[in-house]
Amino acid sequence: MTQQHIVVVGAGPVGVIASLACAQRGFKVTLCEAESGVDESPRAATTHCSTLEMIANVGLIDRFVSEGLVARYFQFWDQGKRERVAQFDHDILKDETAYPFVVQTEQHKLAYMGIDALRAMPDVSVRFDTRVLDISQTDTQVTVNVQGPDGVETLHADYVVGADGARSTLRKALGIEFEGITWPEKFIVLTVLDDFEQMMGCCYRNYLADPDAWTNLFKISGDDGKGRWRAVFPSGADETDEMALSDEAAHRRLQHVCPTDKAYDLVHRNIYRVHQRVAATFRQGRVFLAGDSAHVNNPIGGLGLNSGIHDAMELATMFAEVRDGADTAVFDRYNRRRRDLNIEFVQQQTVANKKRLEEKDPEKRAAALDQIRQTAEDPVRAKQFLMRSSLIDSVRKAQAIV
Ligand SMILES: Cc1cc2nc3c(=O)[nH]c(=O)nc-3n(C[C@H](O)[C@H](O)[C@H](O)COP(=O)(O)OP(=O)(O)OC[C@H]3O[C@@H](n4cnc5c(N)ncnc54)[C@H](O)[C@@H]3O)c2cc1C
């Protein structure tokens, strides 16, 4: 049988893992990335148990854990009172997963380790500076035109994976709607060298509720492995990007989280627009969307990239099933498994997480925090909560969808 060829568009973490999983299943893979290198800007880091199992499946788990931080706990705080409300312990999942914890490893590290593995494999081509321009397909083949360092070239593939991010060229070329909303506020990301664990006694992942300025606070290891903290905040209603990123605003926000006599050691700042959107379909013929090209959400709960890696693994498994004799009807299952479950698990949870942290009504706010406290204190409910938040439930539900 001739070896089937898969073109993957985008060397973000989802495209890299899709490429690796396909190559490991014996496909010829061409990974095309428009930029000259991997995007190293501070983005996702939180990797849940269910996704760690997949990273183990592609053989990267040891390096992934060694380049990140293991976070067994996460906490909810009442920011106004500077009081810890609840703590969840992933160890309660030890009978459900080989990885009963979260690992905080920056997404560019995952992309690099995946690319290293790809470069050691036969029949794999990793091409940077190669932008996909357009796409067309028949019942048996997909044709992609790419602009590479030597000009425009035409590639032919059995399947194409569009892992080309939220502004996906492929999704737009296929005329697929990106349905949903854009939040009015932007999200500000500040990275500091100060140690919040030492200063306020929090753990490596923390959600701080506040009616005006909720915060996500988490630790990452950094490229130097020395550790740093990222704090994520909503921008104010009339705040421009310039105002939000000013020294004054950055320090005011950080001081609100934890007042200190000295200035914070701020090493990076960023602001970005946040959406809750899902593509109307994740599949058109032989072209499949995965990761941010298929779905985007707010980062509270750290679910977006995890869900994208789940897409990547599902695609590789499905391509192999069809190559090995399954009916192409399984292609429709991709939508049922990945699109429907993204809405049920990722969109719903991230919207609920955001509402819980920003609730303005004092009574509703107290009730929401009380509920999370009670959930954490009851082992049965705490386990149910973690099974859902770590996407283990989503993976099991997907397996039951045929
Ligand atoms: C500023 C920012 C901060 C974020 N912070 C968090 C966070 O704290 N927590 C969290 O969970 N999530 C966060 N996210 C979301 C998270 O980063 C994404 O879910 C993740 O990057 C999705 O990975 P991906 O591989 O699908 O897409 P991307 O990482 O966006 O990768 C897409 C790749 O495709 C390439 N590409 C685009 N068009 C083409 C083309 N035509 N041809 C070839 N290549 C192309 C791009 O150059 C890019 O490398 C953040 C996102 C942003 C933008």
PDB file of N, CA, C and O and ligand atoms in Angstrom, residues 9-15 32-35 42-45 107 130-132 163-166 169 218 270 272 290-293 299 302-305, ligand 1:
ATOM      1  N   VAL A   9      -0.873  22.128   8.832  1.00  0.00           N
ATOM      2  CA  VAL A   9      -0.621  23.560   8.669  1.00  0.00           C
ATOM      3  C   VAL A   9      -0.535  24.202  10.053  1.00  0.00           C
ATOM      4  O   VAL A   9      -1.509  24.202  10.811  1.00  0.00           O
ATOM      5  N   GLY A  10       0.638  24.750  10.390  1.00  0.00           N
ATOM      6  CA  GLY A  10       0.833  25.429  11.673  1.00  0.00           C
ATOM      7  C   GLY A  10       1.664  24.617  12.640  1.00  0.00           C
ATOM      8  O   GLY A  10       1.275  23.528  13.040  1.00  0.00           O
ATOM      9  N   ALA A  11       2.837  25.178  13.027  1.00  0.00           N
ATOM     10  CA  ALA A  11       3.707  24.490  14.005  1.00  0.00           C
ATOM     11  C   ALA A  11       3.527  25.092  15.391  1.00  0.00           C
ATOM     12  O   ALA A  11       4.491  25.345  16.115  1.00  0.00           O
ATOM     13  N   GLY A  12       2.269  25.351  15.760  1.00  0.00           N
ATOM     14  CA  GLY A  12       1.965  25.609  17.170  1.00  0.00           C
ATOM     15  C   GLY A  12       1.955  24.253  17.859  1.00  0.00           C
ATOM     16  O   GLY A  12       2.202  23.208  17.229  1.00  0.00           O
ATOM     17  N   PRO A  13       1.657  24.216  19.141  1.00  0.00           N
ATOM     18  CA  PRO A  13       1.698  22.926  19.856  1.00  0.00           C
ATOM     19  C   PRO A  13       0.730  21.898  19.271  1.00  0.00           C
ATOM     20  O   PRO A  13       1.054  20.701  19.254  1.00  0.00           O
ATOM     21  N   VAL A  14      -0.406  22.335  18.763  1.00  0.00           N
ATOM     22  CA  VAL A  14      -1.387  21.368  18.244  1.00  0.00           C
ATOM     23  C   VAL A  14      -0.896  20.757  16.932  1.00  0.00           C
ATOM     24  O   VAL A  14      -0.942  19.538  16.739  1.00  0.00           O
ATOM     25  N   GLY A  15      -0.396  21.596  16.031  1.00  0.00           N
ATOM     26  CA  GLY A  15       0.112  21.081  14.752  1.00  0.00           C
ATOM     27  C   GLY A  15       1.295  20.151  14.957  1.00  0.00           C
ATOM     28  O   GLY A  15       1.423  19.125  14.277  1.00  0.00           O
ATOM     29  N   CYS A  32       3.886  22.526   7.778  1.00  0.00           N
ATOM     30  CA  CYS A  32       4.193  23.838   7.187  1.00  0.00           C
ATOM     31  C   CYS A  32       3.914  24.943   8.198  1.00  0.00           C
ATOM     32  O   CYS A  32       2.789  25.061   8.686  1.00  0.00           O
ATOM     33  N   GLU A  33       4.903  25.751   8.486  1.00  0.00           N
ATOM     34  CA  GLU A  33       4.735  26.864   9.429  1.00  0.00           C
ATOM     35  C   GLU A  33       5.107  28.165   8.718  1.00  0.00           C
ATOM     36  O   GLU A  33       6.186  28.282   8.144  1.00  0.00           O
ATOM     37  N   ALA A  34       4.200  29.142   8.787  1.00  0.00           N
ATOM     38  CA  ALA A  34       4.409  30.409   8.078  1.00  0.00           C
ATOM     39  C   ALA A  34       5.613  31.184   8.611  1.00  0.00           C
ATOM     40  O   ALA A  34       6.360  31.797   7.843  1.00  0.00           O
ATOM     41  N   GLU A  35       5.817  31.139   9.920  1.00  0.00           N
ATOM     42  CA  GLU A  35       6.878  31.958  10.523  1.00  0.00           C
ATOM     43  C   GLU A  35       8.226  31.232  10.450  1.00  0.00           C
ATOM     44  O   GLU A  35       8.277  30.037  10.179  1.00  0.00           O
ATOM     45  N   PRO A  42       4.515  34.415  25.841  1.00  0.00           N
ATOM     46  CA  PRO A  42       3.872  33.716  26.958  1.00  0.00           C
ATOM     47  C   PRO A  42       2.411  33.406  26.636  1.00  0.00           C
ATOM     48  O   PRO A  42       1.615  34.309  26.436  1.00  0.00           O
ATOM     49  N   ARG A  43       2.079  32.157  26.561  1.00  0.00           N
ATOM     50  CA  ARG A  43       0.698  31.740  26.281  1.00  0.00           C
ATOM     51  C   ARG A  43       0.347  30.591  27.220  1.00  0.00           C
ATOM     52  O   ARG A  43       0.577  30.688  28.418  1.00  0.00           O
ATOM     53  N   ALA A  44      -0.223  29.509  26.723  1.00  0.00           N
ATOM     54  CA  ALA A  44      -0.716  28.462  27.617  1.00  0.00           C
ATOM     55  C   ALA A  44       0.429  27.678  28.278  1.00  0.00           C
ATOM     56  O   ALA A  44       1.509  27.530  27.700  1.00  0.00           O
ATOM     57  N   ALA A  45       0.160  27.182  29.476  1.00  0.00           N
ATOM     58  CA  ALA A  45       1.146  26.354  30.191  1.00  0.00           C
ATOM     59  C   ALA A  45       0.475  25.180  30.909  1.00  0.00           C
ATOM     60  O   ALA A  45       1.086  24.118  31.056  1.00  0.00           O
ATOM     61  N   GLN A 107       3.900  26.401  26.386  1.00  0.00           N
ATOM     62  CA  GLN A 107       3.541  25.702  25.150  1.00  0.00           C
ATOM     63  C   GLN A 107       4.665  25.678  24.118  1.00  0.00           C
ATOM     64  O   GLN A 107       4.762  24.736  23.335  1.00  0.00           O
ATOM     65  N   THR A 130       7.078  28.779   5.578  1.00  0.00           N
ATOM     66  CA  THR A 130       6.244  28.161   4.541  1.00  0.00           C
ATOM     67  C   THR A 130       4.771  28.403   4.871  1.00  0.00           C
ATOM     68  O   THR A 130       4.199  27.752   5.735  1.00  0.00           O
ATOM     69  N   ARG A 131       4.212  29.368   4.191  1.00  0.00           N
ATOM     70  CA  ARG A 131       2.829  29.792   4.476  1.00  0.00           C
ATOM     71  C   ARG A 131       1.856  29.133   3.509  1.00  0.00           C
ATOM     72  O   ARG A 131       2.059  29.201   2.284  1.00  0.00           O
ATOM     73  N   VAL A 132       0.835  28.520   4.031  1.00  0.00           N
ATOM     74  CA  VAL A 132      -0.201  27.960   3.154  1.00  0.00           C
ATOM     75  C   VAL A 132      -1.060  29.113   2.628  1.00  0.00           C
ATOM     76  O   VAL A 132      -1.557  29.945   3.399  1.00  0.00           O
ATOM     77  N   ALA A 163      -4.114  23.414  11.648  1.00  0.00           N
ATOM     78  CA  ALA A 163      -3.802  23.791  13.035  1.00  0.00           C
ATOM     79  C   ALA A 163      -3.156  25.169  12.991  1.00  0.00           C
ATOM     80  O   ALA A 163      -2.135  25.423  13.614  1.00  0.00           O
ATOM     81  N   ASP A 164      -3.784  26.050  12.189  1.00  0.00           N
ATOM     82  CA  ASP A 164      -3.161  27.343  11.907  1.00  0.00           C
ATOM     83  C   ASP A 164      -3.746  28.472  12.746  1.00  0.00           C
ATOM     84  O   ASP A 164      -3.758  29.631  12.329  1.00  0.00           O
ATOM     85  N   GLY A 165      -4.193  28.145  13.949  1.00  0.00           N
ATOM     86  CA  GLY A 165      -4.509  29.175  14.934  1.00  0.00           C
ATOM     87  C   GLY A 165      -5.852  29.850  14.750  1.00  0.00           C
ATOM     88  O   GLY A 165      -6.611  29.564  13.822  1.00  0.00           O
ATOM     89  N   ALA A 166      -6.140  30.768  15.673  1.00  0.00           N
ATOM     90  CA  ALA A 166      -7.471  31.376  15.747  1.00  0.00           C
ATOM     91  C   ALA A 166      -7.864  32.112  14.464  1.00  0.00           C
ATOM     92  O   ALA A 166      -9.041  32.189  14.121  1.00  0.00           O
ATOM     93  N   THR A 169      -6.219  30.514   8.221  1.00  0.00           N
ATOM     94  CA  THR A 169      -6.366  30.709   6.768  1.00  0.00           C
ATOM     95  C   THR A 169      -7.268  29.613   6.189  1.00  0.00           C
ATOM     96  O   THR A 169      -8.109  29.872   5.330  1.00  0.00           O
ATOM     97  N   PHE A 218      -0.359  31.986  38.402  1.00  0.00           N
ATOM     98  CA  PHE A 218       0.272  30.667  38.355  1.00  0.00           C
ATOM     99  C   PHE A 218       1.771  30.756  38.094  1.00  0.00           C
ATOM    100  O   PHE A 218       2.266  31.752  37.563  1.00  0.00           O
ATOM    101  N   ASN A 270       1.691  41.800  28.494  1.00  0.00           N
ATOM    102  CA  ASN A 270       1.015  41.549  27.218  1.00  0.00           C
ATOM    103  C   ASN A 270      -0.476  41.779  27.424  1.00  0.00           C
ATOM    104  O   ASN A 270      -0.974  41.683  28.547  1.00  0.00           O
ATOM    105  N   TYR A 272      -4.325  40.847  25.367  1.00  0.00           N
ATOM    106  CA  TYR A 272      -4.909  40.219  24.182  1.00  0.00           C
ATOM    107  C   TYR A 272      -6.422  40.098  24.277  1.00  0.00           C
ATOM    108  O   TYR A 272      -6.986  40.116  25.360  1.00  0.00           O
ATOM    109  N   ALA A 290      -8.171  21.763  13.816  1.00  0.00           N
ATOM    110  CA  ALA A 290      -7.787  21.311  15.167  1.00  0.00           C
ATOM    111  C   ALA A 290      -7.207  22.492  15.939  1.00  0.00           C
ATOM    112  O   ALA A 290      -6.614  23.400  15.358  1.00  0.00           O
ATOM    113  N   GLY A 291      -7.363  22.460  17.251  1.00  0.00           N
ATOM    114  CA  GLY A 291      -6.800  23.529  18.089  1.00  0.00           C
ATOM    115  C   GLY A 291      -7.544  24.827  17.899  1.00  0.00           C
ATOM    116  O   GLY A 291      -8.751  24.853  17.626  1.00  0.00           O
ATOM    117  N   ASP A 292      -6.796  25.941  18.024  1.00  0.00           N
ATOM    118  CA  ASP A 292      -7.441  27.257  17.986  1.00  0.00           C
ATOM    119  C   ASP A 292      -8.130  27.553  16.655  1.00  0.00           C
ATOM    120  O   ASP A 292      -9.002  28.417  16.609  1.00  0.00           O
ATOM    121  N   SER A 293      -7.770  26.909  15.594  1.00  0.00           N
ATOM    122  CA  SER A 293      -8.475  27.164  14.325  1.00  0.00           C
ATOM    123  C   SER A 293      -9.911  26.648  14.417  1.00  0.00           C
ATOM    124  O   SER A 293     -10.796  27.116  13.716  1.00  0.00           O
ATOM    125  N   PRO A 299      -8.902  31.781  28.932  1.00  0.00           N
ATOM    126  CA  PRO A 299      -7.909  30.823  29.476  1.00  0.00           C
ATOM    127  C   PRO A 299      -8.181  30.382  30.915  1.00  0.00           C
ATOM    128  O   PRO A 299      -7.368  29.633  31.459  1.00  0.00           O
ATOM    129  N   GLY A 302      -7.504  26.814  31.980  1.00  0.00           N
ATOM    130  CA  GLY A 302      -6.444  26.230  31.149  1.00  0.00           C
ATOM    131  C   GLY A 302      -6.919  25.075  30.283  1.00  0.00           C
ATOM    132  O   GLY A 302      -6.319  24.007  30.274  1.00  0.00           O
ATOM    133  N   LEU A 303      -8.002  25.290  29.541  1.00  0.00           N
ATOM    134  CA  LEU A 303      -8.590  24.164  28.802  1.00  0.00           C
ATOM    135  C   LEU A 303      -8.352  24.205  27.291  1.00  0.00           C
ATOM    136  O   LEU A 303      -8.419  23.174  26.628  1.00  0.00           O
ATOM    137  N   GLY A 304      -8.105  25.384  26.736  1.00  0.00           N
ATOM    138  CA  GLY A 304      -8.083  25.530  25.277  1.00  0.00           C
ATOM    139  C   GLY A 304      -7.032  24.672  24.600  1.00  0.00           C
ATOM    140  O   GLY A 304      -7.334  23.872  23.712  1.00  0.00           O
ATOM    141  N   LEU A 305      -5.782  24.838  25.027  1.00  0.00           N
ATOM    142  CA  LEU A 305      -4.712  24.076  24.386  1.00  0.00           C
ATOM    143  C   LEU A 305      -4.888  22.583  24.658  1.00  0.00           C
ATOM    144  O   LEU A 305      -4.640  21.744  23.780  1.00  0.00           O
TER     145      LEU A 305
HETATM  146  C1  LIG B   1      -1.549  36.165  23.973  1.00  0.00           C
HETATM  147  C2  LIG B   1      -2.160  34.823  24.243  1.00  0.00           C
HETATM  148  C3  LIG B   1      -2.123  34.327  25.527  1.00  0.00           C
HETATM  149  C4  LIG B   1      -2.701  33.074  25.798  1.00  0.00           C
HETATM  150  N1  LIG B   1      -2.661  32.631  27.070  1.00  0.00           N
HETATM  151  C5  LIG B   1      -3.213  31.440  27.351  1.00  0.00           C
HETATM  152  C6  LIG B   1      -3.207  30.941  28.668  1.00  0.00           C
HETATM  153  O1  LIG B   1      -2.712  31.565  29.589  1.00  0.00           O
HETATM  154  N2  LIG B   1      -3.793  29.726  28.899  1.00  0.00           N
HETATM  155  C7  LIG B   1      -4.378  29.009  27.895  1.00  0.00           C
HETATM  156  O2  LIG B   1      -4.916  27.914  28.132  1.00  0.00           O
HETATM  157  N3  LIG B   1      -4.384  29.466  26.637  1.00  0.00           N
HETATM  158  C8  LIG B   1      -3.825  30.660  26.351  1.00  0.00           C
HETATM  159  N4  LIG B   1      -3.865  31.096  25.083  1.00  0.00           N
HETATM  160  C9  LIG B   1      -4.398  30.221  24.047  1.00  0.00           C
HETATM  161  C10 LIG B   1      -3.346  29.186  23.619  1.00  0.00           C
HETATM  162  O3  LIG B   1      -2.126  29.841  23.428  1.00  0.00           O
HETATM  163  C11 LIG B   1      -3.850  28.486  22.360  1.00  0.00           C
HETATM  164  O4  LIG B   1      -4.967  27.690  22.732  1.00  0.00           O
HETATM  165  C12 LIG B   1      -2.766  27.634  21.679  1.00  0.00           C
HETATM  166  O5  LIG B   1      -1.722  28.418  21.186  1.00  0.00           O
HETATM  167  C13 LIG B   1      -3.399  26.859  20.519  1.00  0.00           C
HETATM  168  O6  LIG B   1      -2.386  26.185  19.814  1.00  0.00           O
HETATM  169  P1  LIG B   1      -2.523  25.952  18.254  1.00  0.00           P
HETATM  170  O7  LIG B   1      -1.354  25.098  17.915  1.00  0.00           O
HETATM  171  O8  LIG B   1      -3.903  25.490  17.934  1.00  0.00           O
HETATM  172  O9  LIG B   1      -2.412  27.402  17.606  1.00  0.00           O
HETATM  173  P2  LIG B   1      -1.222  28.442  17.623  1.00  0.00           P
HETATM  174  O10 LIG B   1      -0.347  28.245  18.802  1.00  0.00           O
HETATM  175  O11 LIG B   1      -1.834  29.773  17.410  1.00  0.00           O
HETATM  176  O12 LIG B   1      -0.352  28.032  16.358  1.00  0.00           O
HETATM  177  C14 LIG B   1      -0.790  28.263  15.037  1.00  0.00           C
HETATM  178  C15 LIG B   1       0.406  28.309  14.132  1.00  0.00           C
HETATM  179  O13 LIG B   1      -0.042  28.353  12.786  1.00  0.00           O
HETATM  180  C16 LIG B   1       0.792  29.230  12.071  1.00  0.00           C
HETATM  181  N5  LIG B   1       0.067  29.679  10.873  1.00  0.00           N
HETATM  182  C17 LIG B   1      -0.971  30.547  10.809  1.00  0.00           C
HETATM  183  N6  LIG B   1      -1.393  30.679   9.541  1.00  0.00           N
HETATM  184  C18 LIG B   1      -0.603  29.880   8.785  1.00  0.00           C
HETATM  185  C19 LIG B   1      -0.541  29.585   7.395  1.00  0.00           C
HETATM  186  N7  LIG B   1      -1.393  30.151   6.514  1.00  0.00           N
HETATM  187  N8  LIG B   1       0.387  28.721   6.943  1.00  0.00           N
HETATM  188  C20 LIG B   1       1.248  28.130   7.814  1.00  0.00           C
HETATM  189  N9  LIG B   1       1.246  28.384   9.155  1.00  0.00           N
HETATM  190  C21 LIG B   1       0.324  29.236   9.622  1.00  0.00           C
HETATM  191  C22 LIG B   1       1.098  30.328  13.059  1.00  0.00           C
HETATM  192  O14 LIG B   1       2.253  31.071  12.699  1.00  0.00           O
HETATM  193  C23 LIG B   1       1.265  29.543  14.346  1.00  0.00           C
HETATM  194  O15 LIG B   1       2.593  29.152  14.572  1.00  0.00           O
HETATM  195  C24 LIG B   1      -3.318  32.340  24.778  1.00  0.00           C
HETATM  196  C25 LIG B   1      -3.355  32.845  23.493  1.00  0.00           C
HETATM  197  C26 LIG B   1      -2.797  34.086  23.212  1.00  0.00           C
HETATM  198  C27 LIG B   1      -2.864  34.627  21.815  1.00  0.00           C
END
